[in-house]
mmCIF file of C-alpha atoms in Angstrom:
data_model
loop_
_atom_site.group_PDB
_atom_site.id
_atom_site.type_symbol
_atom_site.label_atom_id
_atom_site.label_comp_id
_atom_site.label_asym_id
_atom_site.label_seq_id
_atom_site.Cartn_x
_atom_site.Cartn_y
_atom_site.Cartn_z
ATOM 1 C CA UNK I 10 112.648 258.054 230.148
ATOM 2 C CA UNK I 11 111.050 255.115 228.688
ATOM 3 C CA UNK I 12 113.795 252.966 227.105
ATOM 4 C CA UNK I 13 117.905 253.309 227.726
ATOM 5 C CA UNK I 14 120.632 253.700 225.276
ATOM 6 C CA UNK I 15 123.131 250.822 224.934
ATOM 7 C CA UNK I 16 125.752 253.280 227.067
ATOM 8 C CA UNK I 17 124.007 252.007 230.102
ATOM 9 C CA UNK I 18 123.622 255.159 231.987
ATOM 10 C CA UNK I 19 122.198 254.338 235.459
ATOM 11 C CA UNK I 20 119.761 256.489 235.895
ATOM 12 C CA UNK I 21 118.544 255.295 232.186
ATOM 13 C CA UNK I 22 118.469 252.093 233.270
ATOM 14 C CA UNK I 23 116.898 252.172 236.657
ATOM 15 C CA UNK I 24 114.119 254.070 235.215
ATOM 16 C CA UNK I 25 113.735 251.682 232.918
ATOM 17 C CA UNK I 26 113.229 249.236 235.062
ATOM 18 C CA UNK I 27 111.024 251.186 237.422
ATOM 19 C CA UNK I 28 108.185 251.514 234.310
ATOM 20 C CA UNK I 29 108.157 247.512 233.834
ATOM 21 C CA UNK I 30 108.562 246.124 237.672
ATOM 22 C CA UNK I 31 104.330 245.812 237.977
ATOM 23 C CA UNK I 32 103.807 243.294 235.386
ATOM 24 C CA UNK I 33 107.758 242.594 235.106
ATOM 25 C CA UNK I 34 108.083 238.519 235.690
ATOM 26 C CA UNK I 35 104.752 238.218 233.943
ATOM 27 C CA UNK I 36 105.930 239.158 230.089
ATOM 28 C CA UNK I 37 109.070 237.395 231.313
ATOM 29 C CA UNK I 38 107.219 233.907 231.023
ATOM 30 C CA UNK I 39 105.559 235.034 227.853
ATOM 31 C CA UNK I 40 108.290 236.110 225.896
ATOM 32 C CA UNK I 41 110.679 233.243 227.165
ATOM 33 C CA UNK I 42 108.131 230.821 226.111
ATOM 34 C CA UNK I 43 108.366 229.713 229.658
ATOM 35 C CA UNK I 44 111.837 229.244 229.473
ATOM 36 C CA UNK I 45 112.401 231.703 232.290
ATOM 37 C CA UNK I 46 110.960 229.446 234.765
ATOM 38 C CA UNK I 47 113.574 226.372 233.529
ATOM 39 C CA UNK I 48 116.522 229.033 233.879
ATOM 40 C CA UNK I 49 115.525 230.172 237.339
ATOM 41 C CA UNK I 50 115.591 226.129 238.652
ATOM 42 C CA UNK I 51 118.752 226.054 237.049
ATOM 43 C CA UNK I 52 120.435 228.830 238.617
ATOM 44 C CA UNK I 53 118.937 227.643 241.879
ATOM 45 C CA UNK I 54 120.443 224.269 241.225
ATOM 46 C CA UNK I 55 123.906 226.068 240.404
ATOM 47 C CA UNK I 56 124.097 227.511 243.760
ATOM 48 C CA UNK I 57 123.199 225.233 245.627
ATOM 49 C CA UNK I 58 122.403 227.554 248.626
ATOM 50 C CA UNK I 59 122.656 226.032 252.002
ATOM 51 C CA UNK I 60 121.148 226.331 255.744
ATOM 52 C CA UNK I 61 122.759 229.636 256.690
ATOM 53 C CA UNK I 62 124.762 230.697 254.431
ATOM 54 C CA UNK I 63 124.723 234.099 253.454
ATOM 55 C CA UNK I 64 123.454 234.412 249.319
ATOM 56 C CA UNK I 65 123.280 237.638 247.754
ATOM 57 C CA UNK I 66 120.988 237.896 244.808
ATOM 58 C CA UNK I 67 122.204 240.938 242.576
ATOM 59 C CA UNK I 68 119.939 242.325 240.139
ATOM 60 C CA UNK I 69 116.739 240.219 241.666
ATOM 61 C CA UNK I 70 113.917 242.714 240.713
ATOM 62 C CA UNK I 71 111.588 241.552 242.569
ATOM 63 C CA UNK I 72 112.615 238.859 244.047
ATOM 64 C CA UNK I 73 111.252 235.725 242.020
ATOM 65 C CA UNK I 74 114.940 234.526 242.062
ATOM 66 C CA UNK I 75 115.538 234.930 245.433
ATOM 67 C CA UNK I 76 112.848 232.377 247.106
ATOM 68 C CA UNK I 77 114.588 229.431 246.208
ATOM 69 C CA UNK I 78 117.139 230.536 247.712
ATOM 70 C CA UNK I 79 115.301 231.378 251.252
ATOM 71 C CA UNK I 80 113.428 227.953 250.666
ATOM 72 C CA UNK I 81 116.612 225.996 251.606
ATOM 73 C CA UNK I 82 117.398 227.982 254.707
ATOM 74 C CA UNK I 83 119.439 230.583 253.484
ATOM 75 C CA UNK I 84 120.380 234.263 254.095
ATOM 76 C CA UNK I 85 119.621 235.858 250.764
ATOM 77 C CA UNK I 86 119.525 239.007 250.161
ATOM 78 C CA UNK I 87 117.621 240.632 247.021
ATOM 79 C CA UNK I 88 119.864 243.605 245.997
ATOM 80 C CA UNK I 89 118.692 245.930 243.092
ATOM 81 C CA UNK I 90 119.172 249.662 241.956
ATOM 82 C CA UNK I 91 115.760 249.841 240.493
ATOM 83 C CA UNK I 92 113.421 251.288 243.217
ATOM 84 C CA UNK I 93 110.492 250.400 241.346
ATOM 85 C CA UNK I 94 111.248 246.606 241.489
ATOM 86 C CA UNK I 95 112.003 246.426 245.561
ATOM 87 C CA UNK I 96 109.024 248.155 245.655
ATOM 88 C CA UNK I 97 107.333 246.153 243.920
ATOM 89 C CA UNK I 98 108.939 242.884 245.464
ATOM 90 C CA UNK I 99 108.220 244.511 248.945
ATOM 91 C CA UNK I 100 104.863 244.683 248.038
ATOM 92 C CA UNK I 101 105.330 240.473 247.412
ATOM 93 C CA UNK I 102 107.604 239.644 250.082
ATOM 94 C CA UNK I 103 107.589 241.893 252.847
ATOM 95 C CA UNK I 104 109.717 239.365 254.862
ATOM 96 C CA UNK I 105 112.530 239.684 252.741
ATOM 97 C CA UNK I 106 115.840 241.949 253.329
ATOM 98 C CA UNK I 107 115.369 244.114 249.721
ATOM 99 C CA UNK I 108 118.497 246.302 249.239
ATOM 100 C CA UNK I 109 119.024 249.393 247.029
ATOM 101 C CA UNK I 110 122.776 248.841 245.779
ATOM 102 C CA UNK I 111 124.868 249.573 242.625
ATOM 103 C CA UNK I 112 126.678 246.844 240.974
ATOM 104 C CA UNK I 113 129.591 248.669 240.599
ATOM 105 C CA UNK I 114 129.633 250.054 244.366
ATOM 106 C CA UNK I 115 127.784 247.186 246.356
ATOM 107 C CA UNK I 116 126.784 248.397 249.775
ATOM 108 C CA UNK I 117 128.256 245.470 251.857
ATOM 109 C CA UNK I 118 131.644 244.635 253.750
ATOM 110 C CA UNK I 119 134.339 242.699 252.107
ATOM 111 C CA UNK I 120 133.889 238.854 252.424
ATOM 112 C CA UNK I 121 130.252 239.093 253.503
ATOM 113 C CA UNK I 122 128.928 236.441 251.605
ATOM 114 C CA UNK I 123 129.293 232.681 250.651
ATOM 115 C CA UNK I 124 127.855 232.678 246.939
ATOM 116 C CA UNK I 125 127.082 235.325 245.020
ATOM 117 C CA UNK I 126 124.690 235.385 241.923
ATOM 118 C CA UNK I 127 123.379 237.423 239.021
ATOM 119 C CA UNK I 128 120.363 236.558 236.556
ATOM 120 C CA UNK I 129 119.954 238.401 233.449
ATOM 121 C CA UNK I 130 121.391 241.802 234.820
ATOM 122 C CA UNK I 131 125.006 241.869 234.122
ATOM 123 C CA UNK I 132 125.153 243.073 230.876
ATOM 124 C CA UNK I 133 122.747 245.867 232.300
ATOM 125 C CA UNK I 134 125.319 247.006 234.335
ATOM 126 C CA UNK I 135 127.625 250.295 232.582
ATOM 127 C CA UNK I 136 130.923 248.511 233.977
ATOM 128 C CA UNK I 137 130.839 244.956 233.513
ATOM 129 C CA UNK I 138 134.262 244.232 235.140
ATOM 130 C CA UNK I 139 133.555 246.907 237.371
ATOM 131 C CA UNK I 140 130.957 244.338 238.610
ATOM 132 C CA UNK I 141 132.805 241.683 238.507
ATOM 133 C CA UNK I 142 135.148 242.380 240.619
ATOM 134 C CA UNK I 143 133.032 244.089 243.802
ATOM 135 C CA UNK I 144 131.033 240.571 243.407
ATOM 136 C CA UNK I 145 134.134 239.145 244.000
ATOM 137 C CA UNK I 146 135.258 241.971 246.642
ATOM 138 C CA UNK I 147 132.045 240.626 248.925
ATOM 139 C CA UNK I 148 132.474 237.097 248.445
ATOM 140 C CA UNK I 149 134.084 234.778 251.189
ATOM 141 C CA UNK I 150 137.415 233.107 250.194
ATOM 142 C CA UNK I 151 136.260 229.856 249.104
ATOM 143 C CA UNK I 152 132.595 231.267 247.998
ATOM 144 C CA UNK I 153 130.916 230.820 244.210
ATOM 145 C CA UNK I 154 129.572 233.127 241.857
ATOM 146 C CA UNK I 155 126.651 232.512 239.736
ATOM 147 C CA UNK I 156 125.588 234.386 236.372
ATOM 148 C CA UNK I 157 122.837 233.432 234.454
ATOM 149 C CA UNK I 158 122.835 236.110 231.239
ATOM 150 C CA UNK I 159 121.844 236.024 227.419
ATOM 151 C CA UNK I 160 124.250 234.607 225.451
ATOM 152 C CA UNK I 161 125.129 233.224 221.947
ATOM 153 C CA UNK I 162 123.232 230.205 220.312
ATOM 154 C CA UNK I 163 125.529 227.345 219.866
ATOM 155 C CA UNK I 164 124.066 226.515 216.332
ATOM 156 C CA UNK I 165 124.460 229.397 213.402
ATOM 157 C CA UNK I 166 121.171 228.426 212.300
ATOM 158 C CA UNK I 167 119.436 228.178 215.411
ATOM 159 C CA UNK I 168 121.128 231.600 215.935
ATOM 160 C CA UNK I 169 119.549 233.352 212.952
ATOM 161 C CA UNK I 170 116.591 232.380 213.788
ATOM 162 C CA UNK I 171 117.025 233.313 217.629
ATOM 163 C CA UNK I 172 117.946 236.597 216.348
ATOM 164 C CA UNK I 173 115.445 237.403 213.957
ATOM 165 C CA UNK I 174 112.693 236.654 216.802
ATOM 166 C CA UNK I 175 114.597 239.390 219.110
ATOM 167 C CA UNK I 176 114.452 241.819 216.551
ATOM 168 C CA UNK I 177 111.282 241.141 215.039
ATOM 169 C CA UNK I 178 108.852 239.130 217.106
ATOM 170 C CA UNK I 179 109.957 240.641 220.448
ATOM 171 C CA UNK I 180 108.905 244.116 220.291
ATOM 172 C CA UNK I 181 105.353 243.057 218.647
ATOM 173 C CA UNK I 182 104.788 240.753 221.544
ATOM 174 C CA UNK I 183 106.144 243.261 224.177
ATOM 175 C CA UNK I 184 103.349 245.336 223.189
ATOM 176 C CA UNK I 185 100.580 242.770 224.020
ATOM 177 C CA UNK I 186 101.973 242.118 227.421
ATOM 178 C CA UNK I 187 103.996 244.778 228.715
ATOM 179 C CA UNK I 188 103.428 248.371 230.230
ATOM 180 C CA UNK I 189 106.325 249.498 228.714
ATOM 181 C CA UNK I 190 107.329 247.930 225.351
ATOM 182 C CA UNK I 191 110.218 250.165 224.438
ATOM 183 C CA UNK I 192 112.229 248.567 227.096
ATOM 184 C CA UNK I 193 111.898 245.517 225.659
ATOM 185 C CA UNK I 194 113.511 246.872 222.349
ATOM 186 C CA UNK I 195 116.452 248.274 224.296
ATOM 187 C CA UNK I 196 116.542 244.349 225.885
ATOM 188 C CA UNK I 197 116.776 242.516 222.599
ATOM 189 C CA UNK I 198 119.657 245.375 221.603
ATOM 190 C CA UNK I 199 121.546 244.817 224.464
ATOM 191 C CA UNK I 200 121.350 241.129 224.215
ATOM 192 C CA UNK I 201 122.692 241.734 220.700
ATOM 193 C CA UNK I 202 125.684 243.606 222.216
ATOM 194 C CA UNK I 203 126.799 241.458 224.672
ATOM 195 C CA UNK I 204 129.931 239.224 224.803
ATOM 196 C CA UNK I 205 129.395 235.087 223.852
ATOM 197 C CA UNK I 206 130.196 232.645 226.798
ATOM 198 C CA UNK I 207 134.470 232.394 226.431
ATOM 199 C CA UNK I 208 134.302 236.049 226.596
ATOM 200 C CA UNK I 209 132.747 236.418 229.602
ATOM 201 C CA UNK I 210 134.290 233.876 230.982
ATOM 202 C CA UNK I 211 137.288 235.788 229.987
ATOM 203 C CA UNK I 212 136.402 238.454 232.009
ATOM 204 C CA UNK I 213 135.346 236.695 235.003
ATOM 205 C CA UNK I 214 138.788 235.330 234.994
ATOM 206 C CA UNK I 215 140.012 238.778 234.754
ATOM 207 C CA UNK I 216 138.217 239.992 237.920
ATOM 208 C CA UNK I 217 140.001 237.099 239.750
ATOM 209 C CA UNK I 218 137.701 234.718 240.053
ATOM 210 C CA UNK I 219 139.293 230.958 239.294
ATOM 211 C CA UNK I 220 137.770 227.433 238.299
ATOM 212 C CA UNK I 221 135.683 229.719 235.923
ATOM 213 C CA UNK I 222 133.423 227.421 233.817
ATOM 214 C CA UNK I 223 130.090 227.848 232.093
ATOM 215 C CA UNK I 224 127.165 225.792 230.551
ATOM 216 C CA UNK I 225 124.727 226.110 227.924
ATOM 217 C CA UNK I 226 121.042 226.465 228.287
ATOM 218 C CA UNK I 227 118.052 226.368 225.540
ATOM 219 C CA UNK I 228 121.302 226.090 223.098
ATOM 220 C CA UNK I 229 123.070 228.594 224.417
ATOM 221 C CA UNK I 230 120.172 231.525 224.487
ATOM 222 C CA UNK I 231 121.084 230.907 227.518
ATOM 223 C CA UNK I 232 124.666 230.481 229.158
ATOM 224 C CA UNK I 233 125.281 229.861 233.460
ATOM 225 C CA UNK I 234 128.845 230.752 234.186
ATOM 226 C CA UNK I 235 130.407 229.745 237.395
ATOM 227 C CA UNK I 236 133.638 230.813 239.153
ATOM 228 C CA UNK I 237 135.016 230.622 242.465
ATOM 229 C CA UNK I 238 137.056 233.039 244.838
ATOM 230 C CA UNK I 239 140.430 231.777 245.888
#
């Protein structure tokens, strides 16, 4: 299996992710024009991880997103169902505590951790409330959630334009740089697919979480939504 279907079946998916993880953060930098590197500060900024507090870093790959987290004294844990990238991460940052977990059946205790996060893997995920709601499940009362994810361009023509490159520049590029350019097809598709920002917001509200808010990035190619557990 080389590239999944938009049904998100796991096993798809994981695989998927398995055939990129070597040269995985790599083609991210190229095809974000660098952006990827600005979203990752953000998101670091966003959760403002702490000396000791427990952070767990859902859908980290291999574990790019996590070290600013560990930098500032922090528990994180890198949590991924792709064996390839932990692997590969492992490889990286031996020192790290990479777990193999679901999003939709986390393998952790209820109220286990003070923030919670998740960067361009949600709408990866079959069941996106599903998700949302065992992120909530092992967050403390009182602890934040974090999503960085694709989202809509604020601008219609900025959009079009945003949207032609996914469709049409993408793939070509994916092929230069990536060991696995079909997956990078199925990526601009699902980006395609997924909901704008007040829509997931709407369904981060739905999981429980409150004070749900969100802000644009790169004009809104980009969208970090916030929350907090009552």
């Amino acid at each position: 299996m080389t590239r999944a279907s938009l049904d998100k079946q796991p096993h798809e998916v994981a695989s998927m992710f398995d055939d990129v993880a070597a040269n995985y953060d790599l083609t991210n930098d190229v095809l974000s024009l660098g952006q990827a590197r600005l979203w990752r500060k953000e998101v670091a900024a966003a959760v403002h991880a702490r000396p000791a507090e427990k952070v767990l870093d859902l859908a980290a790959g291999t574990a790019t997103s996590s070290l600013p987290f560990a930098a500032t004294g922090a528990y994180v844990v890198p949590c991924d169902f792709s064996i390839g990238m932990l692997r590969e991460g492992k490889k990286r940052n031996s020192w790290l505590p990479f777990t193999a977990g679901d999003a939709t059946k986390l393998p952790f205790r209820d109220e286990t951790f003070d923030a919670v996060t998740i960067s361009f893997g949600l709408r990866n995920v079959q069941d996106t409330d599903a998700a949302l709601r065992e992120l909530y499940r092992v967050t403390k009362p009182g602890g934040r959630v974090v999503i960085c994810e694709f989202s809509q361009p604020v601008r219609a023509l900025f959009r079009t334009v945003y949207t032609e490159y996914l469709m049409r520049a993408l793939p070509p590029v994916a092929r230069a740089v990536s060991s696995n350019p079909d997956a990078y097809v199925y990526l601009a598709e699902s980006i395609r697919a997924w909901p704008d920002q007040a829509g997931l917001a709407s369904r981060l509200q739905q999981a429980g979480w409150s004070k749900v808010a969100w802000r644009n990035l790169t004009g809104g190619i980009v969208a970090l939504h916030r929350g907090v557990r009552a």
